[in-house]
Coordinates of C-alpha atoms and ligand atoms in Angstrom, one line a residue:
M6 CA -102.4 44.8 88.8
T7 CA -99.6 46.7 87.2
Y8 CA -99.9 47.6 83.5
D9 CA -96.8 47.7 81.4
T10 CA -98.3 50.6 79.5
V11 CA -101.2 53.0 80.1
V12 CA -102.2 55.0 77.1
V13 CA -104.0 58.3 77.8
G14 CA -106.5 59.0 75.1
G15 CA -108.3 56.5 72.9
G16 CA -108.2 58.4 69.5
V17 CA -106.5 57.0 66.4
S18 CA -103.0 57.7 67.7
G19 CA -103.6 56.2 71.2
L20 CA -105.4 53.1 69.9
T21 CA -102.6 52.5 67.3
S22 CA -100.0 52.8 70.0
A23 CA -101.9 50.4 72.2
L24 CA -102.2 47.8 69.4
I25 CA -98.5 48.0 68.5
L26 CA -97.4 47.7 72.2
A27 CA -99.8 44.9 72.9
R28 CA -98.5 43.0 69.8
H29 CA -95.1 43.2 71.5
G30 CA -96.4 41.4 74.6
R31 CA -97.1 44.4 76.8
R32 CA -100.1 44.4 79.1
V33 CA -101.8 47.6 78.0
A34 CA -104.7 49.8 79.2
V35 CA -106.3 52.7 77.3
V36 CA -108.0 55.5 79.3
E37 CA -110.5 57.4 77.3
K38 CA -112.6 60.2 78.7
A39 CA -115.4 59.9 76.1
A40 CA -118.0 57.2 76.3
K41 CA -116.5 55.4 73.3
P42 CA -113.1 55.0 71.8
A43 CA -112.2 57.0 68.6
S44 CA -115.0 59.3 69.4
L45 CA -113.6 62.1 67.2
I46 CA -113.7 60.1 64.0
G47 CA -116.8 58.2 65.0
G48 CA -119.2 60.8 63.6
F49 CA -122.6 61.6 65.1
E50 CA -126.3 61.1 64.4
R51 CA -129.1 63.7 64.3
G52 CA -132.7 62.5 63.9
G53 CA -131.4 59.1 62.6
I54 CA -129.1 60.7 60.0
Y55 CA -125.4 59.8 60.3
F56 CA -122.8 62.5 59.7
D57 CA -119.0 62.0 59.4
S58 CA -117.3 64.5 61.7
A59 CA -113.6 64.1 61.5
F60 CA -112.9 61.5 58.8
H61 CA -114.0 62.0 55.2
Y62 CA -111.2 60.5 53.1
A63 CA -107.6 59.5 53.4
G64 CA -104.6 59.1 51.1
G65 CA -102.3 56.2 50.9
L66 CA -105.1 53.5 51.0
G67 CA -104.3 51.9 47.6
N68 CA -103.2 48.3 47.9
G69 CA -99.7 48.2 49.4
D70 CA -99.7 52.0 49.9
I71 CA -98.7 53.3 53.3
L72 CA -102.0 53.6 55.2
D73 CA -103.1 50.2 53.7
L74 CA -99.9 48.7 55.2
F75 CA -100.6 50.3 58.6
F76 CA -104.2 49.0 58.6
H77 CA -102.9 45.5 57.6
Y78 CA -100.2 45.6 60.3
L79 CA -102.8 46.4 63.0
G80 CA -105.2 43.8 61.6
I81 CA -108.0 46.3 61.0
D82 CA -107.9 46.0 57.2
R83 CA -110.0 42.9 57.2
L84 CA -112.7 44.8 59.1
L85 CA -113.0 47.6 56.6
R86 CA -114.0 48.1 53.0
K87 CA -112.1 50.7 51.1
V88 CA -114.0 52.8 48.5
P89 CA -111.6 54.4 46.0
L90 CA -112.7 57.8 44.9
D91 CA -113.3 58.7 41.2
Q92 CA -110.1 58.0 39.3
N93 CA -110.6 61.0 37.0
K94 CA -111.7 63.5 39.7
F95 CA -111.2 62.6 43.3
D96 CA -111.1 66.3 44.2
I97 CA -112.7 69.0 42.1
F98 CA -111.6 72.7 42.5
R99 CA -114.2 75.2 41.3
D100 CA -113.3 78.9 41.0
S101 CA -116.0 80.8 43.0
A102 CA -115.9 83.8 40.7
S103 CA -115.8 82.3 37.2
G104 CA -117.0 78.7 37.7
W105 CA -113.8 77.4 36.1
E106 CA -113.1 73.9 37.3
F107 CA -110.0 71.7 37.6
S108 CA -110.4 68.0 38.4
F109 CA -107.6 66.2 40.3
P110 CA -107.2 62.6 38.8
C111 CA -105.7 59.8 41.0
G112 CA -102.1 59.0 40.5
I113 CA -99.0 61.3 40.2
A114 CA -98.5 60.8 36.4
A115 CA -102.1 61.5 35.7
L116 CA -102.1 64.6 37.9
Q117 CA -99.0 66.0 36.3
E118 CA -100.5 65.4 32.8
A119 CA -103.8 67.2 33.8
L120 CA -101.9 70.1 35.3
C121 CA -99.7 70.5 32.1
E122 CA -102.9 70.4 30.0
A123 CA -104.5 73.1 32.2
V124 CA -101.4 75.3 32.3
P125 CA -99.2 74.2 29.4
H126 CA -96.7 77.1 29.7
E127 CA -95.7 75.7 33.1
A128 CA -94.9 72.1 32.0
R129 CA -91.2 72.3 33.0
G130 CA -92.0 73.9 36.4
I131 CA -94.6 71.2 37.1
Q132 CA -92.2 68.4 36.4
S133 CA -89.5 69.9 38.6
Y134 CA -92.0 70.6 41.4
F135 CA -93.1 66.9 41.4
V136 CA -89.5 65.7 41.4
C137 CA -88.9 67.8 44.5
L138 CA -92.1 66.6 46.1
A139 CA -91.2 62.9 45.6
A140 CA -87.6 63.6 47.0
A141 CA -89.0 65.3 50.1
F142 CA -91.5 62.4 50.6
R143 CA -88.8 59.8 50.4
Q144 CA -87.0 61.3 53.5
L145 CA -90.0 60.9 55.8
P146 CA -89.8 58.1 58.4
Y147 CA -92.6 55.4 58.5
L148 CA -94.1 56.8 55.3
N149 CA -91.3 54.9 53.6
P150 CA -90.9 51.8 55.9
G151 CA -89.1 49.9 53.2
T152 CA -86.3 52.5 53.0
P153 CA -84.1 51.8 56.1
E154 CA -81.6 54.5 55.2
V155 CA -84.1 57.2 55.9
T156 CA -82.4 59.6 58.2
W157 CA -85.0 62.2 58.9
N158 CA -84.1 65.0 61.1
P159 CA -87.2 66.8 62.3
V160 CA -85.2 70.0 62.9
E161 CA -84.6 70.2 59.1
A162 CA -88.3 70.5 58.5
V163 CA -88.5 73.3 61.0
H164 CA -85.9 75.2 59.1
G165 CA -87.9 75.0 55.9
P166 CA -88.2 75.6 53.0
S167 CA -91.9 76.3 53.1
L168 CA -94.3 75.2 50.4
A169 CA -94.6 78.8 49.2
E170 CA -90.8 79.0 48.9
V171 CA -90.6 75.8 46.8
L172 CA -93.5 76.9 44.6
R173 CA -91.8 80.3 44.0
R174 CA -88.7 78.3 42.6
F175 CA -90.7 76.5 39.9
I176 CA -94.0 78.1 39.3
R177 CA -94.9 81.5 37.9
D178 CA -98.7 81.3 37.3
P179 CA -100.6 82.1 40.5
R180 CA -103.5 79.9 39.3
L181 CA -101.2 76.9 39.3
G182 CA -99.6 77.8 42.6
H183 CA -103.1 78.0 44.1
L184 CA -104.0 74.5 42.8
L185 CA -100.8 73.1 44.2
S186 CA -101.6 74.7 47.6
L187 CA -105.2 73.8 47.7
H188 CA -104.6 70.7 49.9
T189 CA -103.1 72.9 52.6
L190 CA -106.7 72.6 53.9
L191 CA -105.8 69.0 54.7
H192 CA -103.3 70.2 57.3
G193 CA -104.6 73.6 58.3
V194 CA -101.4 75.6 57.8
S195 CA -100.8 78.3 55.1
P196 CA -98.3 77.7 52.2
Q197 CA -96.0 80.3 53.7
E198 CA -95.7 78.4 57.0
I199 CA -96.0 74.7 56.2
P200 CA -92.6 73.0 55.8
F201 CA -92.4 71.6 52.3
S202 CA -91.4 68.1 53.5
I203 CA -94.5 67.9 55.8
H204 CA -96.7 69.1 53.0
A205 CA -95.2 66.3 50.8
G206 CA -96.0 63.8 53.5
V207 CA -99.6 64.9 53.5
V208 CA -100.4 65.4 49.8
L209 CA -98.5 62.7 48.1
P210 CA -100.5 59.8 49.6
F211 CA -103.7 61.7 48.7
Y212 CA -102.5 62.3 45.1
R213 CA -101.6 58.6 44.8
S214 CA -104.5 56.7 46.2
P215 CA -107.4 58.6 47.9
C216 CA -110.2 56.5 49.3
R217 CA -113.2 56.7 51.6
I218 CA -114.1 53.9 53.9
A219 CA -117.6 52.3 53.5
G220 CA -119.6 53.4 56.5
G221 CA -117.3 56.4 57.0
G222 CA -115.5 57.3 60.2
R223 CA -118.0 55.3 62.3
A224 CA -116.8 52.1 60.5
L225 CA -113.1 53.0 61.1
A226 CA -113.8 53.6 64.8
A227 CA -115.7 50.3 65.1
A228 CA -112.8 48.4 63.5
F229 CA -110.3 49.9 66.0
S230 CA -112.6 49.0 68.9
A231 CA -113.0 45.5 67.7
Q232 CA -109.3 45.0 67.3
I233 CA -108.6 46.5 70.8
Q234 CA -111.0 44.0 72.3
A235 CA -109.5 41.1 70.3
A236 CA -106.0 42.1 71.5
G237 CA -107.1 41.9 75.1
I238 CA -106.3 45.5 75.8
S239 CA -108.2 47.0 78.8
L240 CA -110.4 49.8 77.7
I241 CA -111.3 52.2 80.5
Q242 CA -113.8 54.5 78.8
G243 CA -115.9 57.4 80.1
R244 CA -113.2 58.2 82.6
S245 CA -110.5 61.0 82.6
A246 CA -106.8 60.8 83.4
E247 CA -105.9 63.4 85.9
K248 CA -102.3 63.1 87.2
L249 CA -99.2 61.0 86.6
V250 CA -98.0 59.5 89.8
L251 CA -94.2 59.7 90.3
S252 CA -92.0 58.4 93.0
A253 CA -89.8 60.7 95.1
S254 CA -87.0 60.1 92.7
G255 CA -89.2 61.1 89.7
H256 CA -90.0 57.7 88.3
L257 CA -93.4 56.8 87.0
Q258 CA -95.5 54.7 89.3
G259 CA -99.0 55.1 87.8
L260 CA -101.8 57.2 86.6
K261 CA -104.5 58.8 88.8
L262 CA -108.0 59.1 87.2
A263 CA -110.3 62.0 87.9
D264 CA -112.6 59.7 89.9
G265 CA -109.8 59.0 92.4
E266 CA -108.8 55.5 91.2
S267 CA -105.1 54.9 90.3
L268 CA -103.7 52.5 87.7
A269 CA -100.2 51.3 88.4
C270 CA -98.0 51.2 85.3
R271 CA -94.4 51.2 84.2
E272 CA -94.8 53.3 81.1
C273 CA -97.3 55.9 79.8
V274 CA -98.1 57.1 76.3
V275 CA -100.0 60.4 76.3
S276 CA -102.0 61.1 73.2
I277 CA -103.8 64.2 74.3
H278 CA -102.8 67.8 73.3
P279 CA -99.3 68.6 74.6
R280 CA -100.6 71.6 76.5
R281 CA -103.2 69.4 78.3
F282 CA -100.3 67.0 79.0
L283 CA -98.8 69.8 81.2
A284 CA -101.8 69.4 83.6
L285 CA -101.1 65.7 83.9
A286 CA -97.5 66.2 85.0
P287 CA -97.0 66.8 88.8
Q288 CA -95.6 70.1 89.9
G289 CA -91.9 70.3 89.4
A290 CA -91.6 67.2 87.1
L291 CA -91.0 69.3 84.0
R292 CA -88.5 72.0 83.6
P293 CA -89.9 75.5 83.1
A294 CA -88.2 75.8 79.7
Y295 CA -90.0 72.6 78.5
R296 CA -93.3 73.8 79.9
N297 CA -92.9 77.1 78.2
R298 CA -92.1 75.4 74.9
L299 CA -95.3 73.3 75.1
M300 CA -97.4 76.3 76.2
G301 CA -96.1 78.3 73.2
L302 CA -97.1 75.7 70.6
E303 CA -99.5 77.0 68.0
D304 CA -102.4 74.9 66.6
T305 CA -103.6 74.4 63.0
S306 CA -106.5 76.6 61.8
S307 CA -109.9 76.0 63.3
G308 CA -113.1 76.1 61.3
Y309 CA -116.9 76.4 60.9
I310 CA -118.6 73.3 59.7
L311 CA -122.1 73.0 58.2
F312 CA -123.8 69.6 58.3
L313 CA -126.4 69.3 55.5
H314 CA -129.1 66.7 54.9
G315 CA -131.0 65.8 51.8
L316 CA -132.9 62.8 50.5
A317 CA -130.4 62.2 47.7
P318 CA -126.7 63.2 48.0
P319 CA -125.5 65.7 45.4
P320 CA -124.2 63.7 42.4
I321 CA -121.0 65.6 42.3
L322 CA -120.1 64.2 45.7
A323 CA -120.6 60.6 44.7
G324 CA -116.9 59.9 44.0
S325 CA -115.4 63.3 44.6
N326 CA -115.0 66.2 47.1
L327 CA -115.5 69.7 46.0
Y328 CA -113.2 72.6 46.9
L329 CA -114.5 76.2 46.3
G330 CA -112.2 79.2 46.3
F331 CA -110.8 82.1 44.4
S332 CA -108.2 81.0 41.9
G333 CA -104.8 82.5 42.5
Q334 CA -105.7 84.0 45.9
G335 CA -103.2 83.4 48.8
M336 CA -104.4 81.8 52.0
A337 CA -103.6 84.7 54.3
E338 CA -105.6 87.0 52.1
A339 CA -108.4 84.5 52.0
L340 CA -108.8 84.3 55.8
S341 CA -109.6 88.0 56.2
S342 CA -113.2 87.7 55.0
L343 CA -115.7 84.9 55.3
E344 CA -116.9 85.6 51.7
R345 CA -113.3 85.0 50.3
R346 CA -112.4 81.8 52.2
P347 CA -111.9 78.5 50.6
L348 CA -114.7 75.9 51.3
F349 CA -114.3 72.2 51.4
V350 CA -117.4 70.2 50.6
A351 CA -116.9 66.5 51.7
G352 CA -119.0 63.7 50.4
G353 CA -120.3 61.5 53.2
A354 CA -120.5 57.8 53.7
F355 CA -123.5 57.5 51.4
H356 CA -125.3 54.1 51.6
A357 CA -127.9 52.8 49.2
D358 CA -129.9 51.6 52.3
S359 CA -130.3 55.3 53.5
A360 CA -133.0 55.9 50.9
Q361 CA -135.5 56.3 53.7
T362 CA -133.6 58.6 56.0
G363 CA -131.6 60.5 53.4
H364 CA -127.9 61.4 53.5
G365 CA -125.6 63.8 55.4
W366 CA -122.7 65.7 54.0
S367 CA -120.6 68.6 55.4
V368 CA -118.9 71.9 54.4
I369 CA -115.8 73.0 56.2
C370 CA -114.7 76.7 56.2
P371 CA -111.3 77.5 57.9
A372 CA -111.5 80.0 60.7
S373 CA -109.4 81.4 63.6
W374 CA -110.4 80.8 67.2
L375 CA -110.1 84.6 67.6
E376 CA -113.4 85.0 65.8
M377 CA -115.1 83.4 68.8
E378 CA -112.8 85.0 71.4
G379 CA -115.6 86.8 73.1
E380 CA -117.3 83.4 73.8
W381 CA -114.1 81.5 74.7
A382 CA -114.7 81.7 78.5
S383 CA -118.2 80.1 78.2
A384 CA -117.3 76.5 78.1
G385 CA -120.6 75.2 79.3
F386 CA -124.2 74.6 78.1
P387 CA -126.6 76.1 77.4
R388 CA -124.7 78.4 75.2
S389 CA -125.2 82.2 75.5
D390 CA -127.7 84.0 73.2
S391 CA -124.8 86.0 71.7
Y392 CA -123.0 82.7 70.7
R393 CA -126.1 81.2 69.2
A394 CA -126.7 84.4 67.2
A395 CA -123.1 84.5 66.0
K396 CA -123.2 80.9 64.9
E397 CA -126.5 81.4 63.1
E398 CA -125.2 84.4 61.3
V399 CA -122.0 82.7 60.1
S400 CA -123.9 79.5 59.0
G401 CA -126.3 81.7 57.1
R402 CA -123.5 83.5 55.2
I403 CA -121.8 80.2 54.3
F404 CA -125.1 78.7 53.1
Q405 CA -125.7 81.8 51.0
R406 CA -122.2 81.4 49.4
L407 CA -123.0 77.8 48.6
A408 CA -126.4 78.8 47.0
H409 CA -124.5 81.1 44.7
E410 CA -121.2 79.2 44.1
A411 CA -122.3 75.6 44.2
P412 CA -126.1 75.5 44.2
E413 CA -126.2 71.7 43.7
I414 CA -124.8 71.3 47.2
V415 CA -127.7 73.0 48.9
Q416 CA -130.6 72.5 46.6
G417 CA -133.2 70.4 48.4
A418 CA -130.9 70.2 51.4
R419 CA -131.5 71.3 55.0
L420 CA -129.0 72.7 57.4
I421 CA -129.1 70.3 60.3
E422 CA -126.2 71.3 62.6
A423 CA -123.3 73.7 62.6
A424 CA -120.0 73.7 64.4
T425 CA -117.7 76.6 65.3
P426 CA -114.2 76.9 66.8
L427 CA -115.8 76.6 70.2
T428 CA -117.4 73.3 69.2
L429 CA -114.0 72.1 67.9
R430 CA -112.3 73.1 71.1
N431 CA -114.7 70.8 73.0
H432 CA -114.5 67.9 70.5
C433 CA -111.0 67.9 69.2
G434 CA -109.4 68.8 72.6
G435 CA -107.0 71.5 71.4
P436 CA -107.1 74.6 73.6
R437 CA -107.8 76.8 70.5
G438 CA -110.1 74.6 68.5
G439 CA -107.5 73.6 66.0
I440 CA -108.9 71.0 63.5
Y441 CA -105.8 68.8 63.5
G442 CA -104.0 69.7 66.7
V443 CA -100.5 71.2 66.9
R444 CA -99.4 72.9 63.7
Q445 CA -96.4 72.0 61.7
A446 CA -94.8 75.3 60.8
V447 CA -91.4 76.6 59.8
G448 CA -89.9 77.8 63.1
Q449 CA -92.1 75.8 65.4
Y450 CA -90.3 72.9 67.3
N451 CA -93.0 70.3 68.0
P452 CA -92.3 67.9 70.9
Q453 CA -90.6 64.6 70.3
P454 CA -91.9 61.3 71.6
A455 CA -89.8 61.3 74.8
T456 CA -90.7 63.8 77.5
R457 CA -88.6 64.9 80.4
I458 CA -90.2 62.3 82.6
P459 CA -88.6 58.9 82.2
N460 CA -91.0 56.3 80.5
V461 CA -93.6 59.0 79.7
Y462 CA -94.1 59.6 75.9
L463 CA -96.2 61.8 73.7
C464 CA -98.0 61.0 70.5
G465 CA -100.8 62.2 68.3
Q466 CA -102.4 65.6 68.0
A467 CA -100.6 66.2 64.7
T468 CA -97.3 66.6 66.6
A469 CA -95.6 64.5 63.9
A470 CA -98.1 65.0 61.1
P471 CA -101.8 65.8 60.7
G472 CA -104.9 63.6 59.9
V473 CA -105.5 59.9 60.5
L474 CA -102.4 58.9 58.6
G475 CA -100.4 61.5 60.6
A476 CA -101.9 60.2 63.9
M477 CA -100.7 56.7 62.9
V478 CA -97.3 57.8 61.8
S479 CA -97.0 59.6 65.2
A480 CA -97.9 56.4 67.0
F481 CA -95.3 54.4 65.0
L482 CA -92.7 57.0 65.8
T483 CA -93.4 56.9 69.5
C484 CA -93.6 53.1 69.6
G485 CA -90.5 52.9 67.5
H486 CA -88.7 55.1 70.1
I487 CA -89.8 52.6 72.7
L488 CA -89.3 49.3 70.8
G489 CA -86.7 50.2 68.2
D490 CA -87.4 51.8 64.9
D491 CA -85.7 49.2 62.7
R492 CA -87.6 46.4 64.3
L493 CA -91.0 48.1 63.7
R494 CA -90.2 49.1 60.2
R495 CA -89.2 45.5 59.3
E496 CA -92.4 44.2 60.8
I497 CA -94.5 46.6 58.8
M498 CA -92.8 45.5 55.6
A499 CA -93.1 41.9 56.5
Ligands
LIG790 C1 -113.6 68.5 61.0 C2 -112.5 67.6 60.9 C3 -112.4 66.9 59.7 C4 -111.3 66.0 59.5 N1 -111.2 65.3 58.3 C5 -110.2 64.3 58.2 C6 -110.2 63.5 57.0 O1 -111.0 63.6 56.1 N2 -109.1 62.7 56.9 C7 -108.2 62.5 57.8 O2 -107.2 61.8 57.7 N3 -108.2 63.3 59.0 C8 -109.2 64.2 59.2 N4 -109.3 64.9 60.3 C9 -108.2 64.7 61.3 C10 -108.3 63.5 62.1 O3 -109.6 63.2 62.5 C11 -107.4 63.6 63.4 O4 -106.1 64.1 63.0 C12 -107.1 62.4 64.2 O5 -108.3 61.7 64.4 C13 -106.5 62.7 65.5 O6 -106.3 61.6 66.3 P1 -105.5 61.7 67.7 O7 -105.4 60.4 68.3 O8 -104.2 62.5 67.5 O9 -106.4 62.7 68.6 P2 -107.8 62.5 69.2 O10 -108.7 61.7 68.4 O11 -108.2 63.9 69.7 O12 -107.5 61.6 70.5 C14 -107.3 62.1 71.8 C15 -108.3 61.4 72.8 O13 -107.9 61.7 74.1 C16 -109.1 61.8 74.8 N5 -108.8 62.6 76.0 C17 -108.5 63.9 76.1 N6 -108.2 64.2 77.4 C18 -108.3 63.1 78.1 C19 -108.0 62.8 79.5 N7 -107.7 63.7 80.4 N8 -108.2 61.5 79.9 C20 -108.6 60.5 79.0 N9 -108.8 60.8 77.7 C21 -108.6 62.0 77.3 C22 -110.1 62.5 73.9 O14 -111.4 62.2 74.3 C23 -109.7 61.8 72.5 O15 -110.5 60.7 72.3 C24 -110.4 65.8 60.5 C25 -110.5 66.4 61.8 C26 -111.6 67.3 61.9 C27 -111.8 68.0 63.3

């Protein structure tokens, strides 16, 4: 049998692409090396306790907002229950030194008002900043499917300005600049490097309508799986893609799997990290300049993650997430010492029926893969003693910080598991353990959907934008390239 399209990688971007293309009558197969699709967002269990691993909350999930439209278009909305976060405080920032707190309310107008109340002498700057943010957002494709005249040129984002440059134009008070940069943790790139337009694309949907999903990432993964099955898409799971098969004239003929079987296909959408895509391409199929460009792509920051368990979840996490950090401190400065880094405490998918087993929640601390460089060569298990000792030491230090800066997060809680940049390299698939994938940075040209091999396309891995929303935008961009952007946009709006 010949497939019209084979999608390599069954994460959010790969599954979204598969659903869009199947909806347009293509015969589609998804090849996923993990035992289950959407394994990254699907969370994990330890001793019967469920932990979210790579999906805690998303923006743009309010009725009719962008992620809600995407879910509806794919038919997964009816399989999910959205849980809006606390309207008055969806995210809480707490200054680690003084204990001062700022609560982010939902909605742009409410947030502007809260910021003006907290820093009244910056009221004009706040207003101008938000006008700029909305204008940048309006230019982004697929985040505004109802605006056909969007003429986004990705090169413009690469040329800047950065978030830090725009903040400097309008904001004087470093405490306010820090609050407006806090959510750079949601894309893993510093305010000095992130293009302002990309930052707008990430934070605006969060400011507007942040939600969790009942059942967490596991429920989202299950909804995708069910819809893939309903759409008649062949799911080839637990098997790895190894090589694209090309004819002598360089045209795609199929995909060879690591176990030797080949799938014949006319088109391939590759949703694995662009550097790993290089290994799929046969020798000589890509020009050296293109290979070098993909090899040179830098990833978003990596991280340490603590997974905590307690019989009752901390009340502060019921409708909110907690950000800890040092008010006014820049990101570059913060990364130098573990004790100064921002920490993100994510509430979990807390269920009333978990009263017996208790609940799991997690704490994410940004890190560089270089901190684990000594262990980088050791891909396998069991891990070395030195790695285990380093992991224990880092987890202990973060736990101590929490005991001091947010005791309610660790009181009565046990540390069940920890992850390092090495863990993230294995689970997220980026060669350097980046949390989101390829970074969006001023000066970095990320690959476009079309590759140098005819009918082979890239998507996902934050090449277009980070997070679950970014993975879906990337899938729409790639499928728009294949099917026609106007047509897809009209369908989403319909
Ligand atoms: C700790 C953490 C917390 C996060 N929190 C959030 C959050 O709260 N909200 C949010 O929106 N986003 C969050 N994210 C980001 C979000 O989970 C990702 O951006 C998104 O899931 C990426 O989807 P993707 O399809 O691009 O990549 P992936 O999910 O990595 O998909 C790629 C797939 O390809 C498979 N694969 C790799 N190589 C091969 C091969 N050779 N053959 C076959 N298959 C292969 C992999 O197994 C994988 O399933 C978080 C991420 C992390 C790590």
